[in-house]
Coordinates of C-alpha atoms in Angstrom, one line a residue:
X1452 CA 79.2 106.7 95.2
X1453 CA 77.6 103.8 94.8
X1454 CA 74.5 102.6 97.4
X1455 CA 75.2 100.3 99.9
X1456 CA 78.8 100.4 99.2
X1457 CA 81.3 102.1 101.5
X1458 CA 84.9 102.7 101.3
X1459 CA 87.7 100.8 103.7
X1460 CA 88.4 103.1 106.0
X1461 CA 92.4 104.3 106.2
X1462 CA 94.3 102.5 108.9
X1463 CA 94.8 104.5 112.3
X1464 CA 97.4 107.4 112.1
X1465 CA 96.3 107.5 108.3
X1466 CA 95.2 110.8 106.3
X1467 CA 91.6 109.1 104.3
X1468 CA 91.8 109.9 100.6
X1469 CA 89.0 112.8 101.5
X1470 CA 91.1 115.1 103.8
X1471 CA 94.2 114.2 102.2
X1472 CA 96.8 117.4 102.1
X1473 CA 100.0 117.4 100.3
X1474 CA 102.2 115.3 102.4
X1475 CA 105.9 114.5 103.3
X1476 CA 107.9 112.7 101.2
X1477 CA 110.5 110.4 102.4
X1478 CA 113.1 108.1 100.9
X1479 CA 114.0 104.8 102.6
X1480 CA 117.4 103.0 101.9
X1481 CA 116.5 99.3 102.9
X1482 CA 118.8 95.9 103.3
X1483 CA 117.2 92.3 101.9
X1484 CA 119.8 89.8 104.0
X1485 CA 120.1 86.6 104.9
X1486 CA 116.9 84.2 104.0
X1487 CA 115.0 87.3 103.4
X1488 CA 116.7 87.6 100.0
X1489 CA 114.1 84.8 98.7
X1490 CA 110.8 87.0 99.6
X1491 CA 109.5 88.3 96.3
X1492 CA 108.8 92.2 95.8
X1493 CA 105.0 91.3 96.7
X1494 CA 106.3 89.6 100.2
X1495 CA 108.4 92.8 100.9
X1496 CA 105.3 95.5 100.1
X1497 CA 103.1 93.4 102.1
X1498 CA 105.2 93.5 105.1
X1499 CA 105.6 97.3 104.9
X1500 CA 102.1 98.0 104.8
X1501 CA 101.8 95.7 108.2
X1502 CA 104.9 97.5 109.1
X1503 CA 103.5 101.3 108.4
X1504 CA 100.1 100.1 110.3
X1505 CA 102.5 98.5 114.0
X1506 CA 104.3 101.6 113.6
X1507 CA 101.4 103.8 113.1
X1508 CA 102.8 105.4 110.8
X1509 CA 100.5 108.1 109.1
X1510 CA 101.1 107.1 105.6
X1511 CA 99.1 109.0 103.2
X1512 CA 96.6 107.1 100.7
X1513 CA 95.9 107.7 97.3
X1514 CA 92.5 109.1 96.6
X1515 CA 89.8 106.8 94.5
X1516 CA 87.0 103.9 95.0
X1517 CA 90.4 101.4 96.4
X1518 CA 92.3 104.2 98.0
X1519 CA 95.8 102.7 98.5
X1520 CA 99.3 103.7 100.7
X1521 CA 101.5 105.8 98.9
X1522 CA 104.3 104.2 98.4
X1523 CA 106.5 103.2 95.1
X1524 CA 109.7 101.0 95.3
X1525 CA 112.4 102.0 92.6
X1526 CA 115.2 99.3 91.2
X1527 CA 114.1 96.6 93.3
X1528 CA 117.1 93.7 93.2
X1529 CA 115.1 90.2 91.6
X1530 CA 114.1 87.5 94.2
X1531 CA 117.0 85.4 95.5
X1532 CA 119.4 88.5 95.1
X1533 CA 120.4 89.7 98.5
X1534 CA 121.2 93.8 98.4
X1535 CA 122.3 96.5 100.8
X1536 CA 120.6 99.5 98.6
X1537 CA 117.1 98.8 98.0
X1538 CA 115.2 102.5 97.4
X1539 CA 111.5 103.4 98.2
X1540 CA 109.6 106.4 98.6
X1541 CA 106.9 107.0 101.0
X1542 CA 103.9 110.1 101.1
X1543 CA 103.1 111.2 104.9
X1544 CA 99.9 113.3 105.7
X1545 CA 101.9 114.5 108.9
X1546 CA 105.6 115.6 109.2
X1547 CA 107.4 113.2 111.2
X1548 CA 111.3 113.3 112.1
X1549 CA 113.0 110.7 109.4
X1550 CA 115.3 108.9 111.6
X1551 CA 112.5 108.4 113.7
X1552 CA 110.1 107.1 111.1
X1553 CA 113.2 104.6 110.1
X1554 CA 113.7 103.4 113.5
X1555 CA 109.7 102.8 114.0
X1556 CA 109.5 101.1 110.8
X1557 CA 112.7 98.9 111.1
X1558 CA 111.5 98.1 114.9
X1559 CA 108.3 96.6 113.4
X1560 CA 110.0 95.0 109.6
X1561 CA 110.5 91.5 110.0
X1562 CA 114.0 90.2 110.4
X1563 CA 116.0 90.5 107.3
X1564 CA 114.6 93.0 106.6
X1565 CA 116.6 96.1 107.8
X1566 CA 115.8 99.8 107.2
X1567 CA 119.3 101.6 106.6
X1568 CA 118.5 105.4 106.2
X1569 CA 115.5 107.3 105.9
X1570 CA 116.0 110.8 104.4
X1571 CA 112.9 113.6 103.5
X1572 CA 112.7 114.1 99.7
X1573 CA 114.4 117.6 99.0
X1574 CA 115.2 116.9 95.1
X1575 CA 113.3 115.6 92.2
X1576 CA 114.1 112.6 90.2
X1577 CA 115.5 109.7 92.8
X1578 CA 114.7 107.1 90.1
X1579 CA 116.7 109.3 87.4
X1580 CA 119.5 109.0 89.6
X1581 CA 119.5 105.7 90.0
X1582 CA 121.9 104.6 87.1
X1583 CA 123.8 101.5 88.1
X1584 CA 124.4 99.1 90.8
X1585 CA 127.2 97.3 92.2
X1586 CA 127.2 93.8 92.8
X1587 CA 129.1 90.8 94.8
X1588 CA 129.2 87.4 92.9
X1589 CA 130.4 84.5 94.9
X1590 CA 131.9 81.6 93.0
X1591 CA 132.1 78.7 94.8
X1592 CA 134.1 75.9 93.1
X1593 CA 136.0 78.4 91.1
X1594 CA 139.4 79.5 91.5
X1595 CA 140.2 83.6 90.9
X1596 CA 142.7 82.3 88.1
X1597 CA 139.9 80.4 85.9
X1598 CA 137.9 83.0 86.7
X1599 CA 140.0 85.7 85.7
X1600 CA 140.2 84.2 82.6
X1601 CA 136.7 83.8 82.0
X1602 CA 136.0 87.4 82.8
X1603 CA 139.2 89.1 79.9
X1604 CA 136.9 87.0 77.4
X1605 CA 134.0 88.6 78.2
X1606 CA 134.9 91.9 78.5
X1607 CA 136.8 91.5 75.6
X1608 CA 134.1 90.8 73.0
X1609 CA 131.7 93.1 71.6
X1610 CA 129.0 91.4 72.0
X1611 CA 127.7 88.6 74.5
X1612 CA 124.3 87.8 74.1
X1613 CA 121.8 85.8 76.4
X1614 CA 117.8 84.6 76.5
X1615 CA 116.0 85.2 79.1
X1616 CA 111.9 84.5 79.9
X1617 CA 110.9 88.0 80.9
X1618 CA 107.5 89.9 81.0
X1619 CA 107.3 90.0 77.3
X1620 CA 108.0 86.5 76.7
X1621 CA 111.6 84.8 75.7
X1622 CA 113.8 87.6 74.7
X1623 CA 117.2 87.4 73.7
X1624 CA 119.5 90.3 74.1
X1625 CA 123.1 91.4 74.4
X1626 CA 124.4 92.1 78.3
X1627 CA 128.2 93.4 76.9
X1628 CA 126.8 97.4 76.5
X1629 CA 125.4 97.3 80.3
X1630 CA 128.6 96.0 81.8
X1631 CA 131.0 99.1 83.2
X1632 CA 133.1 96.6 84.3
X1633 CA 134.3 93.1 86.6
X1634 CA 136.7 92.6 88.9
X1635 CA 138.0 88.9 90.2
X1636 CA 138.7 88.9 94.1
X1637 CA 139.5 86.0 96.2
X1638 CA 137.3 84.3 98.8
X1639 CA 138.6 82.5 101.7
X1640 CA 141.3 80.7 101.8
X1641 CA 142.7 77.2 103.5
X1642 CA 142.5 76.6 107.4
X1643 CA 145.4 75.5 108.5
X1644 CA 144.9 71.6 108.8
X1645 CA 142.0 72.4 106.0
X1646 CA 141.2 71.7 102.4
X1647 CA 141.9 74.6 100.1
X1648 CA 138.6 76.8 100.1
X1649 CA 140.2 79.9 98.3
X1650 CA 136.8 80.8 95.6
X1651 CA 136.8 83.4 93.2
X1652 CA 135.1 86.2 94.1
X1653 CA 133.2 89.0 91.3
X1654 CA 132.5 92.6 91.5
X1655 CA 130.8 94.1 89.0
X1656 CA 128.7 97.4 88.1
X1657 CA 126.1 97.6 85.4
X1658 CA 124.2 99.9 84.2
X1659 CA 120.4 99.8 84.3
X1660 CA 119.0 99.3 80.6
X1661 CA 116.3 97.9 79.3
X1662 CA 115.7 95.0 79.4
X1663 CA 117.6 95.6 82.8
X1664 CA 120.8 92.9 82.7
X1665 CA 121.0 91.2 85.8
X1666 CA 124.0 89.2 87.5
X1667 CA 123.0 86.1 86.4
X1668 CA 122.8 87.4 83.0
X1669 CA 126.5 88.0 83.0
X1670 CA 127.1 84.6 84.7
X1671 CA 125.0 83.1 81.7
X1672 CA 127.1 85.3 79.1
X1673 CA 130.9 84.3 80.5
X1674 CA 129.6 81.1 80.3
X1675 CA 128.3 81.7 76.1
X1676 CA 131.9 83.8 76.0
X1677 CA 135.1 81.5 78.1
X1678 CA 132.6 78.2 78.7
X1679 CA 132.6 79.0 82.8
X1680 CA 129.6 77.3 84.1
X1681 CA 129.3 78.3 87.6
X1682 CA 127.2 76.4 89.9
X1683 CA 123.7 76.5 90.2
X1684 CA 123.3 78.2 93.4
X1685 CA 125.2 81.5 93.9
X1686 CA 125.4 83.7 96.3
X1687 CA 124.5 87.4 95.1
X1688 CA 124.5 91.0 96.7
X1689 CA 123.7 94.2 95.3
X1690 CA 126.3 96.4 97.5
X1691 CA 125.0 100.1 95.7
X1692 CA 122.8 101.6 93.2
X1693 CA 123.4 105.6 92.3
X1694 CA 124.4 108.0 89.9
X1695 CA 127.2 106.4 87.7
X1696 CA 130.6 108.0 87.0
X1697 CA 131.6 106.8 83.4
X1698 CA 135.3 107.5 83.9
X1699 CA 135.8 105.7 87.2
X1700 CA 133.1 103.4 87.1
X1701 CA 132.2 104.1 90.5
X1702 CA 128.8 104.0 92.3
X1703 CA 127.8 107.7 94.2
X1704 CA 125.7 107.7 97.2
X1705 CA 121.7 108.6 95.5
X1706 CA 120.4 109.9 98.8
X1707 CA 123.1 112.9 98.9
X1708 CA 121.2 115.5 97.3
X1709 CA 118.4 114.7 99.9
X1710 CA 120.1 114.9 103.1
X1711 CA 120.6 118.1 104.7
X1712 CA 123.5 120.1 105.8
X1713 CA 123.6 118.3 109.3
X1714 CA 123.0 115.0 107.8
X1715 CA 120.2 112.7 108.8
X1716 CA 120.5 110.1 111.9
X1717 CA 120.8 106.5 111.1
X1718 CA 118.1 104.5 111.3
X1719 CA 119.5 101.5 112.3
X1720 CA 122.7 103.4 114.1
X1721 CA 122.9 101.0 116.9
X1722 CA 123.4 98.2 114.4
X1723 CA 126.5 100.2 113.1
X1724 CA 125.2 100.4 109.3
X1725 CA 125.8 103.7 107.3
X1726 CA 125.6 105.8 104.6
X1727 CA 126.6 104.1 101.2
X1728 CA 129.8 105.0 100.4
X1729 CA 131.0 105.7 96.7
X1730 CA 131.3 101.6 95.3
X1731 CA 135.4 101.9 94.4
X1732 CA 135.9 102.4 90.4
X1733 CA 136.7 99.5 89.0
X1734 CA 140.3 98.8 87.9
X1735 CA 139.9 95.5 85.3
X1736 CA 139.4 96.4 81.7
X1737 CA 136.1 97.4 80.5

């Protein structure tokens, strides 16, 4: 070590890089709602680690000069997505109960951020298992029949490619291989006394790839494949992210191999969320 130089100590309830033991692992299923879907993955990490610290949580740090928590977020949903299955993983140097970790950490998260389930790690491979997600697209301005149409002409081409600025610079790529399928739904509907608001309404799955294919990806590609231009502003959810059934096209629950024969509590029970259920195959062509 260098003289004069000392190391940050760990926060309170913390295991220091120099005693560190091989902890617990936990996995947290975690909601992004309302205005909260705008706070970048940085925003969100910085707000656990203030989170672990109110909670006093004893989070385990990484060893080295900068020791750091242990933490590591898997298939985070892009800023301005909203999602009901965002994934981490968190080290403890002391065991803790789960549900009560989850409840501590929600308590303490700010609002909109909401901690679903917290489960301890009893498999390998939680990223491995996270295949493909389900999303919600809101079209606002768009009926289900122009829609509808849109979507056959899309699924029906081989190919749809798109440009996007990623990491890597500008990259062009084709989204038509990710896409297990989309389904049109309808939105509200008129009010009596009211002007029609009846929007179209899309559920889709895609698999992860890289370069990953995002909803608006699709959007831009049933606009290069049926010229649908939806509006600039629209409303997306991530409903699931699991193992991928490539008959069905539905979404399993990743966490199920984790939980024990009991089951875990809910973190956020008294808010009446649950366990992600299997997203429902999808029953448009593919």
């Amino acid at each position: 070590m260098r003289k004069g130089v000392e190391l940050p100590p760990a926060p309170e309830g913390t295991t220091s890089p120099s005693t560190a033991v091989p902890g617990q692992r936990l996995r947290v299923r975690y909601a992004k709602r309302g205005r909260m879907r705008f706070a970048s993955h940085r925003d969100i990490a910085r707000a656990l680690e203030r989170a672990l610290r109110r909670a006093d949580v004893p989070v385990a740090f990484s060893a080295g000069f900068s020791p750091h928590p242990k933490v590591s977020y898997t298939g985070a949903a892009p800023t301005g997505v909203a999602s009901e299955a965002e994934y981490l993983e968190l080290t403890l140097a002391q065991r803790r109960e789960p549900a009560r970790v989850g409840a501590d950490i929600d308590a303490a998260m700010p609002d909109g951020i909401d901690v679903v389930e917290v489960v301890e790690a009893r498999a390998p491979g939680l990223a491995e298992r996270l295949q493909a997600s389900a999303w919600r697209v809101e079209l606002g301005g768009f009926g289900p029949g122009e829609a509808e149409s849109a979507v056959r002409a899309y699924l029906a081409a081989e190919t749809v490619e798109v440009e996007r600025m990623t990491k890597k610079g500008r990259r062009r790529f084709d989204t038509r291989p990710a896409v297990v399928g989309i389904d049109v739904c309808r939105g509200p509907g008129r009010a009596p006394g009211e002007q029609d608001t009846t929007y179209a309404i899309l559920r889709m799955v895609v698999r992860h790839t890289t370069p990953a294919v995002r909803p608006d990806d699709v959007l831009t590609g049933l606009r290069h494949a049926a010229d649908l231009a939806p509006p600039s502003s629209v409303m997306m959810t991530r409903l699931a992210q699991g193992p991928l059934d490539e008959t069905t096209g539905a979404i399993a629950d990743p966490l199920a191999v984790d939980r024990n024969d009991s089951g875990t509590a809910d973190a956020a029970e008294e808010r009446g969320d649950s366990a992600p259920q299997p997203s429902a195959p999808m029953t448009g062509p593919r």
